[in-house]
Amino acid sequence: MTSSELWTRATADRYDAEENERSSAAFLGPTLHFLADLAGDGRALEFAIGTGRVGVPLRESGVPVAGIELSEHMAAVLRRKIDEDTLPVTIGDMATTVVPGDFTLVYLVYNTISNLLTQDEQVECFRNAARHLTPGGRFVIELGVPPLRFLPPGQVAVPFDVSERHLGFDTFDLVEQLLVSHHFTRDGDDGRYRRESSRHRYAWPAELDLMARLAGLELERRVADWSGEPFTENSAKHISVWRKPA
């Protein structure tokens, strides 16, 4: 039993519309180039493939892709875009589900490892990635850096989006290393907002490196974005690449 919260049909049906900007060719270009370069002539496995925002265009670019997805509703949206033979998806959790074959690349984008709410499960996710990788293969994670520098004493919330149709902020449990993302989204023009929230376990890059070592992986590279900008103390997120020794 995974601690990840299950995405509902309603959430899955509107996911692509809400992530339209992040699904554009201009936005995804650097991501696809980064991943395709690491996959080389091999196969790629996406953990928590969702509706295929990344996996489908990566497959269309020529990289053989398979996916693991916990939510049948999210996978059903993906299946409207591409058939099972072209991009197979296995329903299950990303910490323990095993799919056939070997892969030169396993990847996990858009903060999704934080959906696993315990450290033990996040460690198992690294081990599952290593289990699928060929010697010399890579595991890639895209994850935000916890914005705790924005929390003065006594404050527990940090806004991450304040726009005309959406208000978003995170609240933090600093003892349990958990955050809750709160979303207020205006669906129509009648002034009413839809409220949603999701729980996440945040982790620092150094903690992820230790998880990788427990799984037998070695840090190869860490950058600030898919374009390869240097990772610094001011970076809001990181793209980390760990390698399975040959």
PDB file of C-alpha atoms in Angstrom:
ATOM      1  CA  MET A   1       0.000   0.000   0.000  1.00  0.00           C
ATOM      2  CA  THR A   2       1.520   3.286  -1.094  1.00  0.00           C
ATOM      3  CA  SER A   3       1.007   6.513   0.818  1.00  0.00           C
ATOM      4  CA  SER A   4       0.526   8.470  -2.421  1.00  0.00           C
ATOM      5  CA  GLU A   5      -2.864  10.107  -2.723  1.00  0.00           C
ATOM      6  CA  LEU A   6      -4.910   8.733  -5.611  1.00  0.00           C
ATOM      7  CA  TRP A   7      -5.870  11.131  -8.410  1.00  0.00           C
ATOM      8  CA  THR A   8      -9.594  11.087  -9.109  1.00  0.00           C
ATOM      9  CA  ARG A   9     -11.398  10.974 -12.463  1.00  0.00           C
ATOM     10  CA  ALA A  10     -12.406  14.636 -12.178  1.00  0.00           C
ATOM     11  CA  THR A  11      -8.822  15.704 -11.495  1.00  0.00           C
ATOM     12  CA  ALA A  12      -7.499  13.559 -14.335  1.00  0.00           C
ATOM     13  CA  ASP A  13     -10.031  14.921 -16.828  1.00  0.00           C
ATOM     14  CA  ARG A  14      -9.011  18.534 -16.209  1.00  0.00           C
ATOM     15  CA  TYR A  15      -5.290  17.937 -15.642  1.00  0.00           C
ATOM     16  CA  ASP A  16      -4.142  18.630 -19.206  1.00  0.00           C
ATOM     17  CA  ALA A  17      -6.140  21.850 -19.449  1.00  0.00           C
ATOM     18  CA  GLU A  18      -4.684  23.134 -16.189  1.00  0.00           C
ATOM     19  CA  GLU A  19      -1.146  22.191 -17.276  1.00  0.00           C
ATOM     20  CA  ASN A  20      -1.538  23.481 -20.822  1.00  0.00           C
ATOM     21  CA  GLU A  21       1.424  25.867 -20.607  1.00  0.00           C
ATOM     22  CA  ARG A  22       3.742  23.147 -19.279  1.00  0.00           C
ATOM     23  CA  SER A  23       2.615  20.859 -22.113  1.00  0.00           C
ATOM     24  CA  SER A  24       3.583  23.183 -24.951  1.00  0.00           C
ATOM     25  CA  ALA A  25       6.354  22.283 -27.387  1.00  0.00           C
ATOM     26  CA  ALA A  26       8.324  25.360 -26.347  1.00  0.00           C
ATOM     27  CA  PHE A  27       8.178  24.447 -22.672  1.00  0.00           C
ATOM     28  CA  LEU A  28       8.892  20.733 -23.149  1.00  0.00           C
ATOM     29  CA  GLY A  29      11.698  21.122 -25.691  1.00  0.00           C
ATOM     30  CA  PRO A  30      14.591  21.250 -23.183  1.00  0.00           C
ATOM     31  CA  THR A  31      13.043  18.446 -21.100  1.00  0.00           C
ATOM     32  CA  LEU A  32      12.701  16.102 -24.071  1.00  0.00           C
ATOM     33  CA  HIS A  33      16.213  16.867 -25.324  1.00  0.00           C
ATOM     34  CA  PHE A  34      17.688  16.237 -21.852  1.00  0.00           C
ATOM     35  CA  LEU A  35      15.891  12.913 -21.431  1.00  0.00           C
ATOM     36  CA  ALA A  36      16.442  11.667 -24.982  1.00  0.00           C
ATOM     37  CA  ASP A  37      20.172  12.355 -24.694  1.00  0.00           C
ATOM     38  CA  LEU A  38      20.364  10.221 -21.544  1.00  0.00           C
ATOM     39  CA  ALA A  39      18.231   7.421 -22.975  1.00  0.00           C
ATOM     40  CA  GLY A  40      20.511   7.114 -26.005  1.00  0.00           C
ATOM     41  CA  ASP A  41      19.626   4.029 -28.025  1.00  0.00           C
ATOM     42  CA  GLY A  42      17.874   2.375 -25.067  1.00  0.00           C
ATOM     43  CA  ARG A  43      14.428   2.423 -23.495  1.00  0.00           C
ATOM     44  CA  ALA A  44      13.027   4.934 -20.991  1.00  0.00           C
ATOM     45  CA  LEU A  45      10.701   4.228 -18.067  1.00  0.00           C
ATOM     46  CA  GLU A  46       8.651   7.045 -16.556  1.00  0.00           C
ATOM     47  CA  PHE A  47       7.538   6.647 -12.954  1.00  0.00           C
ATOM     48  CA  ALA A  48       4.108   8.248 -12.358  1.00  0.00           C
ATOM     49  CA  ILE A  49       3.592   8.900 -16.066  1.00  0.00           C
ATOM     50  CA  GLY A  50       0.186  10.482 -15.475  1.00  0.00           C
ATOM     51  CA  THR A  51      -1.578  11.676 -18.607  1.00  0.00           C
ATOM     52  CA  GLY A  52       1.634  11.436 -20.635  1.00  0.00           C
ATOM     53  CA  ARG A  53       2.563  15.130 -20.632  1.00  0.00           C
ATOM     54  CA  VAL A  54       6.227  14.143 -21.015  1.00  0.00           C
ATOM     55  CA  GLY A  55       6.073  10.462 -21.926  1.00  0.00           C
ATOM     56  CA  VAL A  56       3.932  10.801 -25.042  1.00  0.00           C
ATOM     57  CA  PRO A  57       6.037  13.465 -26.819  1.00  0.00           C
ATOM     58  CA  LEU A  58       9.225  11.659 -25.745  1.00  0.00           C
ATOM     59  CA  ARG A  59       7.891   8.509 -27.395  1.00  0.00           C
ATOM     60  CA  GLU A  60       6.889  10.492 -30.478  1.00  0.00           C
ATOM     61  CA  SER A  61      10.456  11.817 -30.677  1.00  0.00           C
ATOM     62  CA  GLY A  62      11.672   8.244 -31.184  1.00  0.00           C
ATOM     63  CA  VAL A  63      12.572   7.086 -27.658  1.00  0.00           C
ATOM     64  CA  PRO A  64      10.848   3.820 -26.646  1.00  0.00           C
ATOM     65  CA  VAL A  65       8.925   4.672 -23.460  1.00  0.00           C
ATOM     66  CA  ALA A  66       7.032   2.631 -20.871  1.00  0.00           C
ATOM     67  CA  GLY A  67       5.259   3.960 -17.809  1.00  0.00           C
ATOM     68  CA  ILE A  68       4.056   3.165 -14.309  1.00  0.00           C
ATOM     69  CA  GLU A  69       1.009   5.036 -13.016  1.00  0.00           C
ATOM     70  CA  LEU A  70      -0.947   4.657  -9.777  1.00  0.00           C
ATOM     71  CA  SER A  71      -4.175   6.317 -10.964  1.00  0.00           C
ATOM     72  CA  GLU A  72      -6.214   4.389 -13.516  1.00  0.00           C
ATOM     73  CA  HIS A  73      -8.018   7.652 -14.305  1.00  0.00           C
ATOM     74  CA  MET A  74      -4.789   9.423 -15.261  1.00  0.00           C
ATOM     75  CA  ALA A  75      -3.712   6.430 -17.352  1.00  0.00           C
ATOM     76  CA  ALA A  76      -7.086   6.455 -19.116  1.00  0.00           C
ATOM     77  CA  VAL A  77      -6.475  10.041 -20.252  1.00  0.00           C
ATOM     78  CA  LEU A  78      -3.061   9.019 -21.568  1.00  0.00           C
ATOM     79  CA  ARG A  79      -4.607   6.124 -23.437  1.00  0.00           C
ATOM     80  CA  ARG A  80      -6.778   8.551 -25.449  1.00  0.00           C
ATOM     81  CA  LYS A  81      -3.537   9.929 -26.918  1.00  0.00           C
ATOM     82  CA  ILE A  82      -1.516   6.801 -27.698  1.00  0.00           C
ATOM     83  CA  ASP A  83      -2.106   3.044 -27.832  1.00  0.00           C
ATOM     84  CA  GLU A  84      -0.793   0.399 -25.439  1.00  0.00           C
ATOM     85  CA  ASP A  85       1.529  -1.223 -27.956  1.00  0.00           C
ATOM     86  CA  THR A  86       3.257   2.091 -28.641  1.00  0.00           C
ATOM     87  CA  LEU A  87       3.514   3.195 -25.007  1.00  0.00           C
ATOM     88  CA  PRO A  88       2.709   0.462 -22.453  1.00  0.00           C
ATOM     89  CA  VAL A  89       1.587   1.570 -18.992  1.00  0.00           C
ATOM     90  CA  THR A  90       1.447  -0.616 -15.887  1.00  0.00           C
ATOM     91  CA  ILE A  91      -0.958   0.355 -13.106  1.00  0.00           C
ATOM     92  CA  GLY A  92       0.833   0.371  -9.768  1.00  0.00           C
ATOM     93  CA  ASP A  93       2.958   2.412  -7.387  1.00  0.00           C
ATOM     94  CA  MET A  94       6.378   3.671  -8.372  1.00  0.00           C
ATOM     95  CA  ALA A  95       8.135   2.299  -5.276  1.00  0.00           C
ATOM     96  CA  THR A  96       7.467  -1.402  -5.842  1.00  0.00           C
ATOM     97  CA  THR A  97       5.902  -2.040  -9.269  1.00  0.00           C
ATOM     98  CA  VAL A  98       8.177  -3.914 -11.673  1.00  0.00           C
ATOM     99  CA  VAL A  99       7.753  -3.892 -15.454  1.00  0.00           C
ATOM    100  CA  PRO A 100       9.464  -6.210 -17.951  1.00  0.00           C
ATOM    101  CA  GLY A 101      12.768  -5.386 -19.577  1.00  0.00           C
ATOM    102  CA  ASP A 102      15.785  -3.192 -18.927  1.00  0.00           C
ATOM    103  CA  PHE A 103      16.038   0.552 -19.354  1.00  0.00           C
ATOM    104  CA  THR A 104      18.866   2.981 -19.929  1.00  0.00           C
ATOM    105  CA  LEU A 105      16.772   5.737 -18.327  1.00  0.00           C
ATOM    106  CA  VAL A 106      14.242   5.926 -15.504  1.00  0.00           C
ATOM    107  CA  TYR A 107      12.830   9.373 -14.831  1.00  0.00           C
ATOM    108  CA  LEU A 108      10.460  11.099 -12.435  1.00  0.00           C
ATOM    109  CA  VAL A 109       9.414  14.680 -13.171  1.00  0.00           C
ATOM    110  CA  TYR A 110       7.478  17.600 -11.709  1.00  0.00           C
ATOM    111  CA  ASN A 111       8.068  16.968  -7.976  1.00  0.00           C
ATOM    112  CA  THR A 112       6.315  13.605  -8.122  1.00  0.00           C
ATOM    113  CA  ILE A 113       8.652  11.726  -5.779  1.00  0.00           C
ATOM    114  CA  SER A 114       7.211  13.964  -3.064  1.00  0.00           C
ATOM    115  CA  ASN A 115       3.881  12.160  -3.510  1.00  0.00           C
ATOM    116  CA  LEU A 116       5.464   9.343  -1.493  1.00  0.00           C
ATOM    117  CA  LEU A 117       4.862  10.562   2.047  1.00  0.00           C
ATOM    118  CA  THR A 118       7.459   8.510   3.933  1.00  0.00           C
ATOM    119  CA  GLN A 119      11.223   8.358   3.702  1.00  0.00           C
ATOM    120  CA  ASP A 120      11.109   4.558   3.483  1.00  0.00           C
ATOM    121  CA  GLU A 121       8.919   4.694   0.378  1.00  0.00           C
ATOM    122  CA  GLN A 122      11.133   7.286  -1.255  1.00  0.00           C
ATOM    123  CA  VAL A 123      14.144   5.037  -0.628  1.00  0.00           C
ATOM    124  CA  GLU A 124      12.235   2.129  -2.198  1.00  0.00           C
ATOM    125  CA  CYS A 125      11.517   4.338  -5.213  1.00  0.00           C
ATOM    126  CA  PHE A 126      15.266   4.745  -5.755  1.00  0.00           C
ATOM    127  CA  ARG A 127      15.750   1.009  -5.342  1.00  0.00           C
ATOM    128  CA  ASN A 128      12.995   0.347  -7.859  1.00  0.00           C
ATOM    129  CA  ALA A 129      14.665   2.673 -10.342  1.00  0.00           C
ATOM    130  CA  ALA A 130      17.984   0.874  -9.865  1.00  0.00           C
ATOM    131  CA  ARG A 131      16.203  -2.468 -10.312  1.00  0.00           C
ATOM    132  CA  HIS A 132      15.064  -1.455 -13.794  1.00  0.00           C
ATOM    133  CA  LEU A 133      18.303   0.166 -14.990  1.00  0.00           C
ATOM    134  CA  THR A 134      20.947  -1.445 -17.127  1.00  0.00           C
ATOM    135  CA  PRO A 135      24.546  -0.989 -15.907  1.00  0.00           C
ATOM    136  CA  GLY A 136      25.489   2.582 -16.779  1.00  0.00           C
ATOM    137  CA  GLY A 137      21.832   3.648 -16.897  1.00  0.00           C
ATOM    138  CA  ARG A 138      20.550   6.827 -15.248  1.00  0.00           C
ATOM    139  CA  PHE A 139      17.787   7.817 -12.833  1.00  0.00           C
ATOM    140  CA  VAL A 140      16.559  11.419 -13.220  1.00  0.00           C
ATOM    141  CA  ILE A 141      14.418  13.398 -10.784  1.00  0.00           C
ATOM    142  CA  GLU A 142      12.973  16.897 -11.137  1.00  0.00           C
ATOM    143  CA  LEU A 143      12.179  18.336  -7.702  1.00  0.00           C
ATOM    144  CA  GLY A 144      11.721  21.702  -6.082  1.00  0.00           C
ATOM    145  CA  VAL A 145      14.025  22.880  -3.329  1.00  0.00           C
ATOM    146  CA  PRO A 146      11.991  23.307  -0.115  1.00  0.00           C
ATOM    147  CA  PRO A 147      11.353  27.077   0.145  1.00  0.00           C
ATOM    148  CA  LEU A 148      11.955  27.192   3.876  1.00  0.00           C
ATOM    149  CA  ARG A 149      14.101  30.318   3.569  1.00  0.00           C
ATOM    150  CA  PHE A 150      10.822  32.184   2.991  1.00  0.00           C
ATOM    151  CA  LEU A 151       9.481  31.144   6.413  1.00  0.00           C
ATOM    152  CA  PRO A 152      10.204  33.695   9.167  1.00  0.00           C
ATOM    153  CA  PRO A 153       9.625  32.511  12.742  1.00  0.00           C
ATOM    154  CA  GLY A 154       5.949  31.831  13.342  1.00  0.00           C
ATOM    155  CA  GLN A 155       4.961  31.621   9.653  1.00  0.00           C
ATOM    156  CA  VAL A 156       3.856  28.281   8.213  1.00  0.00           C
ATOM    157  CA  ALA A 157       2.702  29.215   4.672  1.00  0.00           C
ATOM    158  CA  VAL A 158       4.521  30.213   1.471  1.00  0.00           C
ATOM    159  CA  PRO A 159       2.641  31.385  -1.655  1.00  0.00           C
ATOM    160  CA  PHE A 160       3.794  29.913  -4.973  1.00  0.00           C
ATOM    161  CA  ASP A 161       1.203  31.346  -7.378  1.00  0.00           C
ATOM    162  CA  VAL A 162      -0.970  34.435  -7.177  1.00  0.00           C
ATOM    163  CA  SER A 163      -2.707  35.002 -10.487  1.00  0.00           C
ATOM    164  CA  GLU A 164      -6.092  35.983 -11.831  1.00  0.00           C
ATOM    165  CA  ARG A 165      -7.528  32.474 -11.906  1.00  0.00           C
ATOM    166  CA  HIS A 166      -5.426  30.650  -9.326  1.00  0.00           C
ATOM    167  CA  LEU A 167      -4.122  31.116  -5.797  1.00  0.00           C
ATOM    168  CA  GLY A 168      -1.631  28.582  -4.505  1.00  0.00           C
ATOM    169  CA  PHE A 169       0.330  28.292  -1.291  1.00  0.00           C
ATOM    170  CA  ASP A 170       2.145  25.608   0.690  1.00  0.00           C
ATOM    171  CA  THR A 171       1.869  25.015   4.426  1.00  0.00           C
ATOM    172  CA  PHE A 172       4.661  23.171   6.208  1.00  0.00           C
ATOM    173  CA  ASP A 173       5.013  20.655   9.017  1.00  0.00           C
ATOM    174  CA  LEU A 174       8.690  21.150   9.801  1.00  0.00           C
ATOM    175  CA  VAL A 175       8.855  18.247  12.248  1.00  0.00           C
ATOM    176  CA  GLU A 176       7.424  15.572   9.957  1.00  0.00           C
ATOM    177  CA  GLN A 177       8.988  17.109   6.793  1.00  0.00           C
ATOM    178  CA  LEU A 178       5.595  17.340   5.099  1.00  0.00           C
ATOM    179  CA  LEU A 179       3.880  20.088   3.161  1.00  0.00           C
ATOM    180  CA  VAL A 180       0.341  20.599   1.932  1.00  0.00           C
ATOM    181  CA  SER A 181      -0.182  22.417  -1.367  1.00  0.00           C
ATOM    182  CA  HIS A 182      -3.428  24.409  -1.338  1.00  0.00           C
ATOM    183  CA  HIS A 183      -5.060  25.456  -4.615  1.00  0.00           C
ATOM    184  CA  PHE A 184      -7.933  27.869  -5.137  1.00  0.00           C
ATOM    185  CA  THR A 185      -8.898  27.801  -8.809  1.00  0.00           C
ATOM    186  CA  ARG A 186     -11.596  29.915 -10.482  1.00  0.00           C
ATOM    187  CA  ASP A 187     -13.456  27.635 -12.898  1.00  0.00           C
ATOM    188  CA  GLY A 188     -15.828  30.134 -14.472  1.00  0.00           C
ATOM    189  CA  ASP A 189     -16.685  33.808 -14.479  1.00  0.00           C
ATOM    190  CA  ASP A 190     -19.151  33.724 -11.591  1.00  0.00           C
ATOM    191  CA  GLY A 191     -16.455  34.461  -8.999  1.00  0.00           C
ATOM    192  CA  ARG A 192     -16.556  31.018  -7.380  1.00  0.00           C
ATOM    193  CA  TYR A 193     -13.345  29.108  -6.640  1.00  0.00           C
ATOM    194  CA  ARG A 194     -12.691  25.374  -6.443  1.00  0.00           C
ATOM    195  CA  ARG A 195     -10.513  24.381  -3.503  1.00  0.00           C
ATOM    196  CA  GLU A 196      -8.116  21.424  -3.641  1.00  0.00           C
ATOM    197  CA  SER A 197      -5.114  20.308  -1.622  1.00  0.00           C
ATOM    198  CA  SER A 198      -2.446  17.620  -1.804  1.00  0.00           C
ATOM    199  CA  ARG A 199       0.133  16.314   0.662  1.00  0.00           C
ATOM    200  CA  HIS A 200       3.837  15.905  -0.104  1.00  0.00           C
ATOM    201  CA  ARG A 201       7.046  14.883   1.643  1.00  0.00           C
ATOM    202  CA  TYR A 202       9.807  17.331   0.815  1.00  0.00           C
ATOM    203  CA  ALA A 203      13.457  16.315   0.718  1.00  0.00           C
ATOM    204  CA  TRP A 204      16.727  18.153   0.298  1.00  0.00           C
ATOM    205  CA  PRO A 205      19.145  17.221  -2.511  1.00  0.00           C
ATOM    206  CA  ALA A 206      21.623  15.783   0.013  1.00  0.00           C
ATOM    207  CA  GLU A 207      18.948  13.452   1.380  1.00  0.00           C
ATOM    208  CA  LEU A 208      18.181  12.232  -2.129  1.00  0.00           C
ATOM    209  CA  ASP A 209      21.881  11.568  -2.707  1.00  0.00           C
ATOM    210  CA  LEU A 210      21.907   9.328   0.356  1.00  0.00           C
ATOM    211  CA  MET A 211      18.816   7.496  -0.918  1.00  0.00           C
ATOM    212  CA  ALA A 212      20.641   6.976  -4.200  1.00  0.00           C
ATOM    213  CA  ARG A 213      23.686   5.544  -2.403  1.00  0.00           C
ATOM    214  CA  LEU A 214      21.443   3.095  -0.543  1.00  0.00           C
ATOM    215  CA  ALA A 215      20.145   1.974  -3.935  1.00  0.00           C
ATOM    216  CA  GLY A 216      23.637   1.579  -5.371  1.00  0.00           C
ATOM    217  CA  LEU A 217      23.481   4.711  -7.545  1.00  0.00           C
ATOM    218  CA  GLU A 218      26.038   7.520  -7.859  1.00  0.00           C
ATOM    219  CA  LEU A 219      25.365  11.220  -8.393  1.00  0.00           C
ATOM    220  CA  GLU A 220      26.501  12.177 -11.891  1.00  0.00           C
ATOM    221  CA  ARG A 221      25.081  15.668 -12.363  1.00  0.00           C
ATOM    222  CA  ARG A 222      22.803  18.245 -10.738  1.00  0.00           C
ATOM    223  CA  VAL A 223      21.559  21.326 -12.582  1.00  0.00           C
ATOM    224  CA  ALA A 224      18.956  23.996 -11.920  1.00  0.00           C
ATOM    225  CA  ASP A 225      16.710  23.298 -14.916  1.00  0.00           C
ATOM    226  CA  TRP A 226      16.313  21.215 -18.057  1.00  0.00           C
ATOM    227  CA  SER A 227      18.461  23.680 -20.000  1.00  0.00           C
ATOM    228  CA  GLY A 228      21.417  22.811 -17.784  1.00  0.00           C
ATOM    229  CA  GLU A 229      21.839  26.048 -15.862  1.00  0.00           C
ATOM    230  CA  PRO A 230      24.149  25.642 -12.847  1.00  0.00           C
ATOM    231  CA  PHE A 231      22.541  24.631  -9.565  1.00  0.00           C
ATOM    232  CA  THR A 232      23.205  27.246  -6.862  1.00  0.00           C
ATOM    233  CA  GLU A 233      22.043  28.132  -3.370  1.00  0.00           C
ATOM    234  CA  ASN A 234      19.344  30.298  -4.957  1.00  0.00           C
ATOM    235  CA  SER A 235      17.933  27.646  -7.310  1.00  0.00           C
ATOM    236  CA  ALA A 236      14.225  26.969  -6.826  1.00  0.00           C
ATOM    237  CA  LYS A 237      14.472  23.409  -8.128  1.00  0.00           C
ATOM    238  CA  HIS A 238      16.979  20.862  -9.372  1.00  0.00           C
ATOM    239  CA  ILE A 239      17.320  18.209 -12.031  1.00  0.00           C
ATOM    240  CA  SER A 240      19.466  15.435 -10.557  1.00  0.00           C
ATOM    241  CA  VAL A 241      20.994  12.518 -12.459  1.00  0.00           C
ATOM    242  CA  TRP A 242      22.248   9.399 -10.685  1.00  0.00           C
ATOM    243  CA  ARG A 243      24.091   6.620 -12.537  1.00  0.00           C
ATOM    244  CA  LYS A 244      24.080   2.888 -11.968  1.00  0.00           C
ATOM    245  CA  PRO A 245      27.714   1.744 -12.056  1.00  0.00           C
ATOM    246  CA  ALA A 246      28.651  -0.300 -15.099  1.00  0.00           C
TER     247      ALA A 246
END
